PDB file of C-alpha atoms in Angstrom:
ATOM      1  CA  MET A   1     124.893  76.701 -32.893  1.00  0.00           C
ATOM      2  CA  PRO A   2     128.564  76.238 -33.899  1.00  0.00           C
ATOM      3  CA  ALA A   3     129.847  72.688 -34.285  1.00  0.00           C
ATOM      4  CA  ASN A   4     132.141  71.392 -31.573  1.00  0.00           C
ATOM      5  CA  VAL A   5     135.775  72.132 -32.354  1.00  0.00           C
ATOM      6  CA  LEU A   6     136.653  68.604 -31.251  1.00  0.00           C
ATOM      7  CA  GLU A   7     134.564  65.510 -30.570  1.00  0.00           C
ATOM      8  CA  ILE A   8     136.070  62.249 -29.356  1.00  0.00           C
ATOM      9  CA  ASN A   9     133.617  59.354 -29.391  1.00  0.00           C
ATOM     10  CA  ASP A  10     134.240  56.001 -27.662  1.00  0.00           C
ATOM     11  CA  LEU A  11     137.919  56.225 -28.619  1.00  0.00           C
ATOM     12  CA  THR A  12     140.151  53.227 -27.884  1.00  0.00           C
ATOM     13  CA  ARG A  13     143.752  52.421 -28.739  1.00  0.00           C
ATOM     14  CA  ILE A  14     145.206  48.973 -28.014  1.00  0.00           C
ATOM     15  CA  PHE A  15     148.874  48.035 -28.380  1.00  0.00           C
ATOM     16  CA  LYS A  16     150.040  44.433 -28.707  1.00  0.00           C
ATOM     17  CA  ILE A  17     153.323  43.661 -26.958  1.00  0.00           C
ATOM     18  CA  GLY A  18     155.163  40.388 -27.521  1.00  0.00           C
ATOM     19  CA  GLY A  19     154.304  37.444 -29.767  1.00  0.00           C
ATOM     20  CA  MET A  20     150.975  36.352 -31.198  1.00  0.00           C
ATOM     21  CA  VAL A  21     150.476  33.606 -28.604  1.00  0.00           C
ATOM     22  CA  LEU A  22     152.130  34.899 -25.426  1.00  0.00           C
ATOM     23  CA  GLY A  23     151.832  38.574 -26.217  1.00  0.00           C
ATOM     24  CA  LYS A  24     149.906  41.015 -24.055  1.00  0.00           C
ATOM     25  CA  LYS A  25     147.407  43.695 -25.011  1.00  0.00           C
ATOM     26  CA  ILE A  26     147.871  47.144 -23.504  1.00  0.00           C
ATOM     27  CA  VAL A  27     144.802  49.382 -23.551  1.00  0.00           C
ATOM     28  CA  ALA A  28     146.454  52.800 -23.766  1.00  0.00           C
ATOM     29  CA  VAL A  29     143.198  54.700 -24.336  1.00  0.00           C
ATOM     30  CA  ASP A  30     139.980  53.096 -23.142  1.00  0.00           C
ATOM     31  CA  LYS A  31     136.616  54.258 -24.563  1.00  0.00           C
ATOM     32  CA  VAL A  32     137.198  57.986 -24.110  1.00  0.00           C
ATOM     33  CA  ASP A  33     134.415  60.503 -24.849  1.00  0.00           C
ATOM     34  CA  LEU A  34     135.228  64.227 -24.963  1.00  0.00           C
ATOM     35  CA  LYS A  35     133.812  67.385 -26.499  1.00  0.00           C
ATOM     36  CA  LEU A  36     135.362  70.828 -26.837  1.00  0.00           C
ATOM     37  CA  PRO A  37     132.622  73.412 -27.592  1.00  0.00           C
ATOM     38  CA  GLY A  38     133.049  75.706 -30.575  1.00  0.00           C
ATOM     39  CA  ASP A  39     131.186  78.777 -29.325  1.00  0.00           C
ATOM     40  CA  LYS A  40     134.434  80.577 -28.356  1.00  0.00           C
ATOM     41  CA  PRO A  41     138.167  79.746 -28.197  1.00  0.00           C
ATOM     42  CA  GLN A  42     138.962  77.403 -25.303  1.00  0.00           C
ATOM     43  CA  ILE A  43     141.923  75.703 -23.651  1.00  0.00           C
ATOM     44  CA  MET A  44     141.307  72.120 -22.585  1.00  0.00           C
ATOM     45  CA  SER A  45     144.005  70.501 -20.456  1.00  0.00           C
ATOM     46  CA  ILE A  46     144.371  66.730 -20.402  1.00  0.00           C
ATOM     47  CA  VAL A  47     146.180  65.822 -17.201  1.00  0.00           C
ATOM     48  CA  GLY A  48     147.545  62.678 -15.639  1.00  0.00           C
ATOM     49  CA  GLU A  49     150.769  60.993 -14.668  1.00  0.00           C
ATOM     50  CA  SER A  50     152.994  59.037 -17.079  1.00  0.00           C
ATOM     51  CA  GLY A  51     151.172  56.076 -18.570  1.00  0.00           C
ATOM     52  CA  SER A  52     147.720  57.635 -18.283  1.00  0.00           C
ATOM     53  CA  GLY A  53     147.207  57.630 -22.068  1.00  0.00           C
ATOM     54  CA  LYS A  54     147.189  61.381 -22.619  1.00  0.00           C
ATOM     55  CA  THR A  55     150.032  61.418 -25.182  1.00  0.00           C
ATOM     56  CA  THR A  56     148.502  58.487 -27.074  1.00  0.00           C
ATOM     57  CA  LEU A  57     145.261  60.462 -27.205  1.00  0.00           C
ATOM     58  CA  ALA A  58     147.140  63.502 -28.540  1.00  0.00           C
ATOM     59  CA  LYS A  59     148.798  61.409 -31.247  1.00  0.00           C
ATOM     60  CA  MET A  60     145.404  60.140 -32.430  1.00  0.00           C
ATOM     61  CA  ILE A  61     144.042  63.688 -32.643  1.00  0.00           C
ATOM     62  CA  LEU A  62     147.112  64.595 -34.736  1.00  0.00           C
ATOM     63  CA  ARG A  63     146.675  61.502 -36.951  1.00  0.00           C
ATOM     64  CA  LEU A  64     150.049  60.127 -35.867  1.00  0.00           C
ATOM     65  CA  LEU A  65     148.255  57.014 -34.591  1.00  0.00           C
ATOM     66  CA  ASP A  66     145.073  55.331 -35.789  1.00  0.00           C
ATOM     67  CA  PRO A  67     142.404  54.421 -33.230  1.00  0.00           C
ATOM     68  CA  SER A  68     141.642  50.765 -32.600  1.00  0.00           C
ATOM     69  CA  SER A  69     137.978  51.789 -32.398  1.00  0.00           C
ATOM     70  CA  GLY A  70     135.875  54.912 -32.016  1.00  0.00           C
ATOM     71  CA  ASN A  71     136.224  58.143 -33.953  1.00  0.00           C
ATOM     72  CA  ILE A  72     137.373  61.764 -33.813  1.00  0.00           C
ATOM     73  CA  VAL A  73     135.457  64.663 -35.365  1.00  0.00           C
ATOM     74  CA  LEU A  74     136.938  68.111 -36.066  1.00  0.00           C
ATOM     75  CA  GLY A  75     134.485  70.950 -36.580  1.00  0.00           C
ATOM     76  CA  GLY A  76     131.796  68.490 -37.612  1.00  0.00           C
ATOM     77  CA  VAL A  77     134.070  66.617 -40.057  1.00  0.00           C
ATOM     78  CA  PRO A  78     135.267  63.069 -39.230  1.00  0.00           C
ATOM     79  CA  LEU A  79     139.040  62.747 -38.995  1.00  0.00           C
ATOM     80  CA  SER A  80     138.875  59.821 -41.440  1.00  0.00           C
ATOM     81  CA  VAL A  81     138.076  62.311 -44.236  1.00  0.00           C
ATOM     82  CA  TYR A  82     141.597  63.737 -44.045  1.00  0.00           C
ATOM     83  CA  GLY A  83     143.614  61.157 -45.949  1.00  0.00           C
ATOM     84  CA  LYS A  84     146.530  61.801 -48.284  1.00  0.00           C
ATOM     85  CA  GLY A  85     147.306  64.638 -50.675  1.00  0.00           C
ATOM     86  CA  LYS A  86     145.110  67.727 -50.587  1.00  0.00           C
ATOM     87  CA  ASN A  87     142.908  66.464 -47.760  1.00  0.00           C
ATOM     88  CA  ARG A  88     145.972  65.917 -45.589  1.00  0.00           C
ATOM     89  CA  LYS A  89     147.076  69.480 -46.313  1.00  0.00           C
ATOM     90  CA  GLU A  90     143.621  70.723 -45.311  1.00  0.00           C
ATOM     91  CA  PHE A  91     144.000  68.846 -42.032  1.00  0.00           C
ATOM     92  CA  PHE A  92     147.224  70.664 -41.196  1.00  0.00           C
ATOM     93  CA  LYS A  93     145.535  73.965 -41.945  1.00  0.00           C
ATOM     94  CA  LYS A  94     143.019  73.142 -39.215  1.00  0.00           C
ATOM     95  CA  VAL A  95     145.192  71.314 -36.664  1.00  0.00           C
ATOM     96  CA  GLN A  96     148.788  72.024 -35.684  1.00  0.00           C
ATOM     97  CA  PRO A  97     151.107  70.334 -33.155  1.00  0.00           C
ATOM     98  CA  ILE A  98     153.539  71.675 -30.593  1.00  0.00           C
ATOM     99  CA  PHE A  99     155.811  68.953 -29.233  1.00  0.00           C
ATOM    100  CA  GLN A 100     157.585  68.507 -25.923  1.00  0.00           C
ATOM    101  CA  ASN A 101     161.187  68.925 -27.063  1.00  0.00           C
ATOM    102  CA  PRO A 102     161.631  71.877 -29.441  1.00  0.00           C
ATOM    103  CA  PHE A 103     165.180  70.760 -30.308  1.00  0.00           C
ATOM    104  CA  THR A 104     163.834  67.605 -31.990  1.00  0.00           C
ATOM    105  CA  SER A 105     161.353  69.647 -34.054  1.00  0.00           C
ATOM    106  CA  PHE A 106     164.137  71.328 -36.026  1.00  0.00           C
ATOM    107  CA  SER A 107     167.108  69.899 -37.898  1.00  0.00           C
ATOM    108  CA  MET A 108     170.467  71.286 -36.839  1.00  0.00           C
ATOM    109  CA  ARG A 109     171.353  71.549 -40.536  1.00  0.00           C
ATOM    110  CA  LYS A 110     168.669  74.107 -41.393  1.00  0.00           C
ATOM    111  CA  THR A 111     168.091  77.618 -40.154  1.00  0.00           C
ATOM    112  CA  VAL A 112     164.878  77.957 -38.165  1.00  0.00           C
ATOM    113  CA  ASP A 113     163.433  80.690 -40.389  1.00  0.00           C
ATOM    114  CA  THR A 114     163.571  78.222 -43.303  1.00  0.00           C
ATOM    115  CA  TYR A 115     160.972  76.111 -41.510  1.00  0.00           C
ATOM    116  CA  LEU A 116     158.668  79.098 -41.145  1.00  0.00           C
ATOM    117  CA  TYR A 117     158.850  80.020 -44.826  1.00  0.00           C
ATOM    118  CA  GLU A 118     158.400  76.399 -45.923  1.00  0.00           C
ATOM    119  CA  THR A 119     155.322  75.967 -43.715  1.00  0.00           C
ATOM    120  CA  ALA A 120     153.689  79.091 -45.178  1.00  0.00           C
ATOM    121  CA  ILE A 121     154.391  77.990 -48.769  1.00  0.00           C
ATOM    122  CA  ASN A 122     153.675  74.251 -48.393  1.00  0.00           C
ATOM    123  CA  LEU A 123     150.290  74.899 -46.739  1.00  0.00           C
ATOM    124  CA  GLU A 124     149.480  77.467 -49.459  1.00  0.00           C
ATOM    125  CA  ILE A 125     149.255  80.354 -47.032  1.00  0.00           C
ATOM    126  CA  ALA A 126     151.704  82.209 -49.279  1.00  0.00           C
ATOM    127  CA  ALA A 127     152.618  81.675 -52.955  1.00  0.00           C
ATOM    128  CA  ASN A 128     156.315  82.450 -52.558  1.00  0.00           C
ATOM    129  CA  LYS A 129     158.944  83.511 -50.055  1.00  0.00           C
ATOM    130  CA  GLN A 130     158.212  87.197 -50.555  1.00  0.00           C
ATOM    131  CA  GLU A 131     154.538  86.709 -49.652  1.00  0.00           C
ATOM    132  CA  ALA A 132     155.542  84.435 -46.771  1.00  0.00           C
ATOM    133  CA  LEU A 133     157.741  87.174 -45.308  1.00  0.00           C
ATOM    134  CA  ALA A 134     154.781  89.168 -43.985  1.00  0.00           C
ATOM    135  CA  VAL A 135     153.211  86.037 -42.495  1.00  0.00           C
ATOM    136  CA  VAL A 136     156.444  84.999 -40.780  1.00  0.00           C
ATOM    137  CA  LYS A 137     156.985  88.462 -39.314  1.00  0.00           C
ATOM    138  CA  GLU A 138     153.433  88.525 -37.938  1.00  0.00           C
ATOM    139  CA  VAL A 139     153.569  85.156 -36.165  1.00  0.00           C
ATOM    140  CA  LEU A 140     157.002  85.845 -34.692  1.00  0.00           C
ATOM    141  CA  ARG A 141     155.799  89.190 -33.394  1.00  0.00           C
ATOM    142  CA  SER A 142     152.831  87.433 -31.792  1.00  0.00           C
ATOM    143  CA  VAL A 143     155.158  85.238 -29.715  1.00  0.00           C
ATOM    144  CA  GLY A 144     157.437  88.118 -28.735  1.00  0.00           C
ATOM    145  CA  LEU A 145     160.226  87.573 -31.282  1.00  0.00           C
ATOM    146  CA  ASP A 146     161.622  89.580 -34.191  1.00  0.00           C
ATOM    147  CA  LEU A 147     162.669  88.139 -37.546  1.00  0.00           C
ATOM    148  CA  THR A 148     165.879  90.174 -37.536  1.00  0.00           C
ATOM    149  CA  ASN A 149     167.026  88.193 -34.484  1.00  0.00           C
ATOM    150  CA  ILE A 150     165.913  84.850 -35.961  1.00  0.00           C
ATOM    151  CA  ALA A 151     166.953  84.934 -39.616  1.00  0.00           C
ATOM    152  CA  GLY A 152     169.913  82.792 -40.607  1.00  0.00           C
ATOM    153  CA  LYS A 153     170.340  81.185 -37.182  1.00  0.00           C
ATOM    154  CA  TYR A 154     170.366  77.466 -36.372  1.00  0.00           C
ATOM    155  CA  PRO A 155     168.449  75.712 -33.553  1.00  0.00           C
ATOM    156  CA  ASN A 156     171.525  75.375 -31.324  1.00  0.00           C
ATOM    157  CA  GLN A 157     171.807  79.166 -31.245  1.00  0.00           C
ATOM    158  CA  PHE A 158     168.580  79.477 -29.241  1.00  0.00           C
ATOM    159  CA  SER A 159     167.515  78.579 -25.715  1.00  0.00           C
ATOM    160  CA  GLY A 160     164.810  75.983 -25.188  1.00  0.00           C
ATOM    161  CA  GLY A 161     162.273  78.691 -24.364  1.00  0.00           C
ATOM    162  CA  GLU A 162     163.099  80.707 -27.499  1.00  0.00           C
ATOM    163  CA  LEU A 163     162.929  77.640 -29.708  1.00  0.00           C
ATOM    164  CA  GLN A 164     159.565  76.657 -28.255  1.00  0.00           C
ATOM    165  CA  ARG A 165     158.272  80.142 -29.065  1.00  0.00           C
ATOM    166  CA  ILE A 166     159.417  79.611 -32.647  1.00  0.00           C
ATOM    167  CA  SER A 167     157.571  76.266 -32.665  1.00  0.00           C
ATOM    168  CA  ILE A 168     154.434  78.073 -31.518  1.00  0.00           C
ATOM    169  CA  ALA A 169     154.911  80.733 -34.221  1.00  0.00           C
ATOM    170  CA  ARG A 170     155.203  77.982 -36.828  1.00  0.00           C
ATOM    171  CA  ALA A 171     151.962  76.398 -35.594  1.00  0.00           C
ATOM    172  CA  LEU A 172     150.161  79.741 -35.952  1.00  0.00           C
ATOM    173  CA  ILE A 173     151.057  80.238 -39.641  1.00  0.00           C
ATOM    174  CA  PRO A 174     147.914  78.563 -41.095  1.00  0.00           C
ATOM    175  CA  LYS A 175     145.743  80.106 -38.336  1.00  0.00           C
ATOM    176  CA  PRO A 176     144.398  76.709 -37.280  1.00  0.00           C
ATOM    177  CA  SER A 177     141.260  76.148 -35.273  1.00  0.00           C
ATOM    178  CA  LEU A 178     143.056  73.709 -32.954  1.00  0.00           C
ATOM    179  CA  ILE A 179     146.605  73.413 -31.594  1.00  0.00           C
ATOM    180  CA  VAL A 180     147.587  70.223 -29.771  1.00  0.00           C
ATOM    181  CA  ALA A 181     150.443  70.970 -27.365  1.00  0.00           C
ATOM    182  CA  ASP A 182     151.996  67.827 -25.881  1.00  0.00           C
ATOM    183  CA  GLU A 183     153.936  68.667 -22.688  1.00  0.00           C
ATOM    184  CA  PRO A 184     155.147  71.947 -24.261  1.00  0.00           C
ATOM    185  CA  VAL A 185     156.862  73.262 -21.103  1.00  0.00           C
ATOM    186  CA  ALA A 186     158.439  70.024 -19.872  1.00  0.00           C
ATOM    187  CA  MET A 187     161.857  70.805 -21.418  1.00  0.00           C
ATOM    188  CA  ILE A 188     161.866  74.463 -20.399  1.00  0.00           C
ATOM    189  CA  ASP A 189     163.365  75.971 -17.251  1.00  0.00           C
ATOM    190  CA  ALA A 190     160.793  76.196 -14.462  1.00  0.00           C
ATOM    191  CA  SER A 191     161.255  79.965 -14.254  1.00  0.00           C
ATOM    192  CA  LEU A 192     160.152  80.359 -17.900  1.00  0.00           C
ATOM    193  CA  ARG A 193     157.239  77.913 -18.028  1.00  0.00           C
ATOM    194  CA  MET A 194     154.592  80.438 -17.091  1.00  0.00           C
ATOM    195  CA  ASN A 195     155.745  82.674 -19.962  1.00  0.00           C
ATOM    196  CA  ILE A 196     154.757  79.962 -22.436  1.00  0.00           C
ATOM    197  CA  VAL A 197     151.494  79.241 -20.617  1.00  0.00           C
ATOM    198  CA  ASN A 198     150.586  82.935 -20.578  1.00  0.00           C
ATOM    199  CA  LEU A 199     151.359  83.020 -24.289  1.00  0.00           C
ATOM    200  CA  PHE A 200     148.707  80.337 -24.881  1.00  0.00           C
ATOM    201  CA  ARG A 201     146.129  82.469 -23.069  1.00  0.00           C
ATOM    202  CA  LYS A 202     147.047  85.503 -25.168  1.00  0.00           C
ATOM    203  CA  LEU A 203     147.050  83.647 -28.503  1.00  0.00           C
ATOM    204  CA  LYS A 204     143.752  81.917 -27.747  1.00  0.00           C
ATOM    205  CA  ASP A 205     141.887  85.200 -28.198  1.00  0.00           C
ATOM    206  CA  GLU A 206     144.276  86.919 -30.612  1.00  0.00           C
ATOM    207  CA  TYR A 207     144.120  84.059 -33.165  1.00  0.00           C
ATOM    208  CA  ASN A 208     140.749  82.605 -32.164  1.00  0.00           C
ATOM    209  CA  VAL A 209     142.489  79.258 -31.696  1.00  0.00           C
ATOM    210  CA  ASN A 210     141.635  76.397 -29.349  1.00  0.00           C
ATOM    211  CA  PHE A 211     144.286  74.455 -27.448  1.00  0.00           C
ATOM    212  CA  VAL A 212     144.448  70.876 -26.251  1.00  0.00           C
ATOM    213  CA  TYR A 213     147.159  71.129 -23.597  1.00  0.00           C
ATOM    214  CA  ILE A 214     148.646  67.772 -22.599  1.00  0.00           C
ATOM    215  CA  THR A 215     150.490  67.951 -19.291  1.00  0.00           C
ATOM    216  CA  HIS A 216     151.361  66.379 -15.974  1.00  0.00           C
ATOM    217  CA  ASP A 217     152.116  69.851 -14.587  1.00  0.00           C
ATOM    218  CA  LEU A 218     148.980  70.520 -12.575  1.00  0.00           C
ATOM    219  CA  SER A 219     150.008  74.007 -11.525  1.00  0.00           C
ATOM    220  CA  THR A 220     150.068  75.291 -15.112  1.00  0.00           C
ATOM    221  CA  ALA A 221     147.016  73.264 -16.139  1.00  0.00           C
ATOM    222  CA  TYR A 222     144.732  74.713 -13.502  1.00  0.00           C
ATOM    223  CA  TYR A 223     146.012  78.195 -14.234  1.00  0.00           C
ATOM    224  CA  VAL A 224     145.476  78.171 -17.993  1.00  0.00           C
ATOM    225  CA  SER A 225     142.470  75.900 -18.555  1.00  0.00           C
ATOM    226  CA  ASP A 226     138.849  76.487 -19.441  1.00  0.00           C
ATOM    227  CA  TYR A 227     138.207  72.746 -19.237  1.00  0.00           C
ATOM    228  CA  ILE A 228     140.135  69.942 -17.552  1.00  0.00           C
ATOM    229  CA  ALA A 229     140.107  66.244 -18.408  1.00  0.00           C
ATOM    230  CA  THR A 230     141.784  63.876 -15.957  1.00  0.00           C
ATOM    231  CA  MET A 231     143.003  60.531 -17.310  1.00  0.00           C
ATOM    232  CA  TYR A 232     144.052  57.436 -15.417  1.00  0.00           C
ATOM    233  CA  ARG A 233     145.283  54.193 -16.992  1.00  0.00           C
ATOM    234  CA  GLY A 234     143.694  55.052 -20.327  1.00  0.00           C
ATOM    235  CA  GLN A 235     140.319  56.092 -18.949  1.00  0.00           C
ATOM    236  CA  LEU A 236     138.800  59.540 -18.744  1.00  0.00           C
ATOM    237  CA  ILE A 237     137.887  59.654 -15.060  1.00  0.00           C
ATOM    238  CA  GLU A 238     136.825  63.287 -14.652  1.00  0.00           C
ATOM    239  CA  PHE A 239     135.968  66.120 -17.007  1.00  0.00           C
ATOM    240  CA  GLY A 240     134.547  69.555 -16.474  1.00  0.00           C
ATOM    241  CA  ASP A 241     134.832  73.280 -16.215  1.00  0.00           C
ATOM    242  CA  ALA A 242     138.235  74.124 -14.712  1.00  0.00           C
ATOM    243  CA  LYS A 243     136.800  76.145 -11.816  1.00  0.00           C
ATOM    244  CA  SER A 244     134.381  73.372 -10.929  1.00  0.00           C
ATOM    245  CA  ILE A 245     137.131  70.763 -10.810  1.00  0.00           C
ATOM    246  CA  LEU A 246     139.510  73.073  -8.952  1.00  0.00           C
ATOM    247  CA  ASN A 247     136.944  73.942  -6.293  1.00  0.00           C
ATOM    248  CA  LYS A 248     135.238  70.560  -6.044  1.00  0.00           C
ATOM    249  CA  PRO A 249     137.250  67.585  -7.357  1.00  0.00           C
ATOM    250  CA  SER A 250     134.915  64.606  -7.494  1.00  0.00           C
ATOM    251  CA  HIS A 251     137.292  61.730  -8.194  1.00  0.00           C
ATOM    252  CA  PRO A 252     139.781  60.660  -5.494  1.00  0.00           C
ATOM    253  CA  TYR A 253     142.604  60.642  -8.073  1.00  0.00           C
ATOM    254  CA  THR A 254     141.924  64.244  -9.106  1.00  0.00           C
ATOM    255  CA  GLU A 255     141.768  65.111  -5.420  1.00  0.00           C
ATOM    256  CA  LEU A 256     145.240  63.608  -4.904  1.00  0.00           C
ATOM    257  CA  LEU A 257     146.643  65.467  -7.901  1.00  0.00           C
ATOM    258  CA  LEU A 258     145.277  68.752  -6.577  1.00  0.00           C
ATOM    259  CA  ASP A 259     146.631  68.102  -3.095  1.00  0.00           C
ATOM    260  CA  SER A 260     150.104  67.658  -4.586  1.00  0.00           C
ATOM    261  CA  ILE A 261     150.192  71.293  -5.799  1.00  0.00           C
ATOM    262  CA  PRO A 262     151.891  73.714  -3.385  1.00  0.00           C
ATOM    263  CA  ARG A 263     149.566  76.548  -2.340  1.00  0.00           C
ATOM    264  CA  VAL A 264     150.242  79.901  -0.725  1.00  0.00           C
ATOM    265  CA  GLY A 265     149.400  79.813   2.983  1.00  0.00           C
ATOM    266  CA  LYS A 266     149.327  76.012   3.125  1.00  0.00           C
ATOM    267  CA  LYS A 267     152.242  73.899   4.268  1.00  0.00           C
ATOM    268  CA  TRP A 268     153.239  71.496   1.530  1.00  0.00           C
ATOM    269  CA  ASP A 269     154.094  67.927   2.395  1.00  0.00           C
ATOM    270  CA  GLU A 270     157.191  67.453   0.248  1.00  0.00           C
ATOM    271  CA  GLY A 271     157.093  63.742   0.885  1.00  0.00           C
ATOM    272  CA  MET A 272     153.624  63.374  -0.611  1.00  0.00           C
ATOM    273  CA  THR A 273     153.488  60.636  -3.237  1.00  0.00           C
ATOM    274  CA  LEU A 274     150.738  58.635  -4.858  1.00  0.00           C
ATOM    275  CA  PRO A 275     150.507  55.001  -3.758  1.00  0.00           C
ATOM    276  CA  ASP A 276     152.325  52.573  -6.062  1.00  0.00           C
ATOM    277  CA  TRP A 277     150.394  51.222  -9.002  1.00  0.00           C
ATOM    278  CA  ASP A 278     149.939  47.492  -9.372  1.00  0.00           C
ATOM    279  CA  ALA A 279     149.167  46.081 -12.822  1.00  0.00           C
ATOM    280  CA  ALA A 280     146.793  43.572 -11.246  1.00  0.00           C
ATOM    281  CA  ASP A 281     144.564  46.413 -10.080  1.00  0.00           C
ATOM    282  CA  SER A 282     144.176  47.622 -13.649  1.00  0.00           C
ATOM    283  CA  ASP A 283     143.602  44.243 -15.329  1.00  0.00           C
ATOM    284  CA  GLY A 284     140.884  42.881 -13.058  1.00  0.00           C
ATOM    285  CA  PRO A 285     137.241  43.894 -12.613  1.00  0.00           C
ATOM    286  CA  GLY A 286     136.188  47.062 -10.858  1.00  0.00           C
ATOM    287  CA  CYS A 287     137.713  50.522 -10.705  1.00  0.00           C
ATOM    288  CA  LYS A 288     141.289  50.795 -12.042  1.00  0.00           C
ATOM    289  CA  PHE A 289     142.157  53.188  -9.230  1.00  0.00           C
ATOM    290  CA  ALA A 290     140.781  51.002  -6.411  1.00  0.00           C
ATOM    291  CA  GLY A 291     144.185  49.641  -5.374  1.00  0.00           C
ATOM    292  CA  ARG A 292     145.525  53.165  -4.793  1.00  0.00           C
ATOM    293  CA  CYS A 293     142.398  54.833  -3.441  1.00  0.00           C
ATOM    294  CA  LYS A 294     142.185  55.426   0.314  1.00  0.00           C
ATOM    295  CA  TYR A 295     138.382  55.438   0.104  1.00  0.00           C
ATOM    296  CA  SER A 296     137.997  52.126  -1.785  1.00  0.00           C
ATOM    297  CA  GLN A 297     135.542  49.501  -0.590  1.00  0.00           C
ATOM    298  CA  ASP A 298     134.618  46.016  -1.782  1.00  0.00           C
ATOM    299  CA  ALA A 299     132.221  47.433  -4.364  1.00  0.00           C
ATOM    300  CA  CYS A 300     135.075  49.341  -5.999  1.00  0.00           C
ATOM    301  CA  ARG A 301     136.922  46.108  -6.750  1.00  0.00           C
ATOM    302  CA  SER A 302     133.942  44.146  -8.014  1.00  0.00           C
ATOM    303  CA  SER A 303     131.815  46.690  -9.937  1.00  0.00           C
ATOM    304  CA  ASP A 304     132.859  48.778 -12.944  1.00  0.00           C
ATOM    305  CA  PRO A 305     132.100  52.474 -12.418  1.00  0.00           C
ATOM    306  CA  TYR A 306     130.187  54.448 -15.044  1.00  0.00           C
ATOM    307  CA  MET A 307     130.346  58.113 -15.963  1.00  0.00           C
ATOM    308  CA  VAL A 308     127.722  60.374 -14.386  1.00  0.00           C
ATOM    309  CA  ASN A 309     127.004  64.088 -14.623  1.00  0.00           C
ATOM    310  CA  ILE A 310     127.466  65.962 -11.361  1.00  0.00           C
ATOM    311  CA  GLU A 311     126.739  69.338 -12.930  1.00  0.00           C
ATOM    312  CA  SER A 312     126.007  70.438 -16.492  1.00  0.00           C
ATOM    313  CA  GLU A 313     129.736  70.674 -17.290  1.00  0.00           C
ATOM    314  CA  HIS A 314     131.225  68.303 -14.758  1.00  0.00           C
ATOM    315  CA  ARG A 315     131.185  64.509 -14.988  1.00  0.00           C
ATOM    316  CA  VAL A 316     133.068  61.769 -13.178  1.00  0.00           C
ATOM    317  CA  LEU A 317     133.801  58.044 -13.373  1.00  0.00           C
ATOM    318  CA  CYS A 318     133.593  56.870  -9.761  1.00  0.00           C
ATOM    319  CA  ILE A 319     131.461  54.329  -7.912  1.00  0.00           C
ATOM    320  CA  LYS A 320     130.757  56.742  -5.073  1.00  0.00           C
ATOM    321  CA  HIS A 321     128.582  58.663  -7.565  1.00  0.00           C
ATOM    322  CA  ASN A 322     126.913  55.499  -8.896  1.00  0.00           C
ATOM    323  CA  GLY A 323     124.537  54.981  -5.978  1.00  0.00           C
ATOM    324  CA  PHE A 324     127.002  53.572  -3.444  1.00  0.00           C
ATOM    325  CA  GLN A 325     126.250  56.091  -0.730  1.00  0.00           C
ATOM    326  CA  SER A 326     128.554  54.531   1.850  1.00  0.00           C
ATOM    327  CA  ILE A 327     131.592  55.616  -0.158  1.00  0.00           C
ATOM    328  CA  HIS A 328     132.564  59.201   0.438  1.00  0.00           C
ATOM    329  CA  THR A 329     135.579  61.484   0.407  1.00  0.00           C
ATOM    330  CA  GLY A 330     134.639  63.588   3.382  1.00  0.00           C
ATOM    331  CA  ARG A 331     134.686  66.772   1.250  1.00  0.00           C
TER     332      ARG A 331
END
């Protein structure tokens, strides 16, 4: 059986804010466990509002941040193996990033095709620029662009959508097993977002590449995903097959997120907002979501929930599934 493309085991990241004595610890990622199977290419979306920890998690997968505890395994190999020098280069052959703002991924002083050639040569995909030419043409064609319209141009000569396509082409050059895309459509016009999302679905099979798609845009996440992981205040609170979560959300927070998506044939409450978050709710005992949950009871504020399997590929962190039968969602 193929090794999991990605394994995240008991992963925690703590930030210290302020001085040594009066400073405060912020748990940005709190004991997260995730697995992305390696039997076929998959797209796993990590969803949640700002401050949920999803970007911090992405940065740890990309080795831009070190975990405070826990570990990450790529294709059966611990992330700690990929240090400096050649091992670091091997890491970037396996894992590539796509960032939120494509304009910050390119210097205004260099033409964008220069980045494509340099990536191919630096990662030893091609020995020289002539060999890299064929690689660059192929990846640009895969994202719907032509080198003749790219060559010699600077980032400010492209739209945000075009530049993000070039970022995706660059990520494809080493034919990685995993691409981590952190809010890749957030800076793109709403009318063009689905073009990028559809591109992920196409490239998944064409390049046999897996995606970790970080987003707060639920409409694109539920459209593109094979798996969905919902995060709240650093915790993984629900994970499962996308269809299972879409049809039967089992955590009240996921339920709220789904209800906020406009649907055809259903009147959308434009005034719908999540209840305000209070830091005290997160720092004390019990469920971190209890202060915002319309179903919360005394047990939610006094007992820590634990993750349980609802189905073979659907698990949830909620007290209502931990034997407290009086708590229900009415679904």
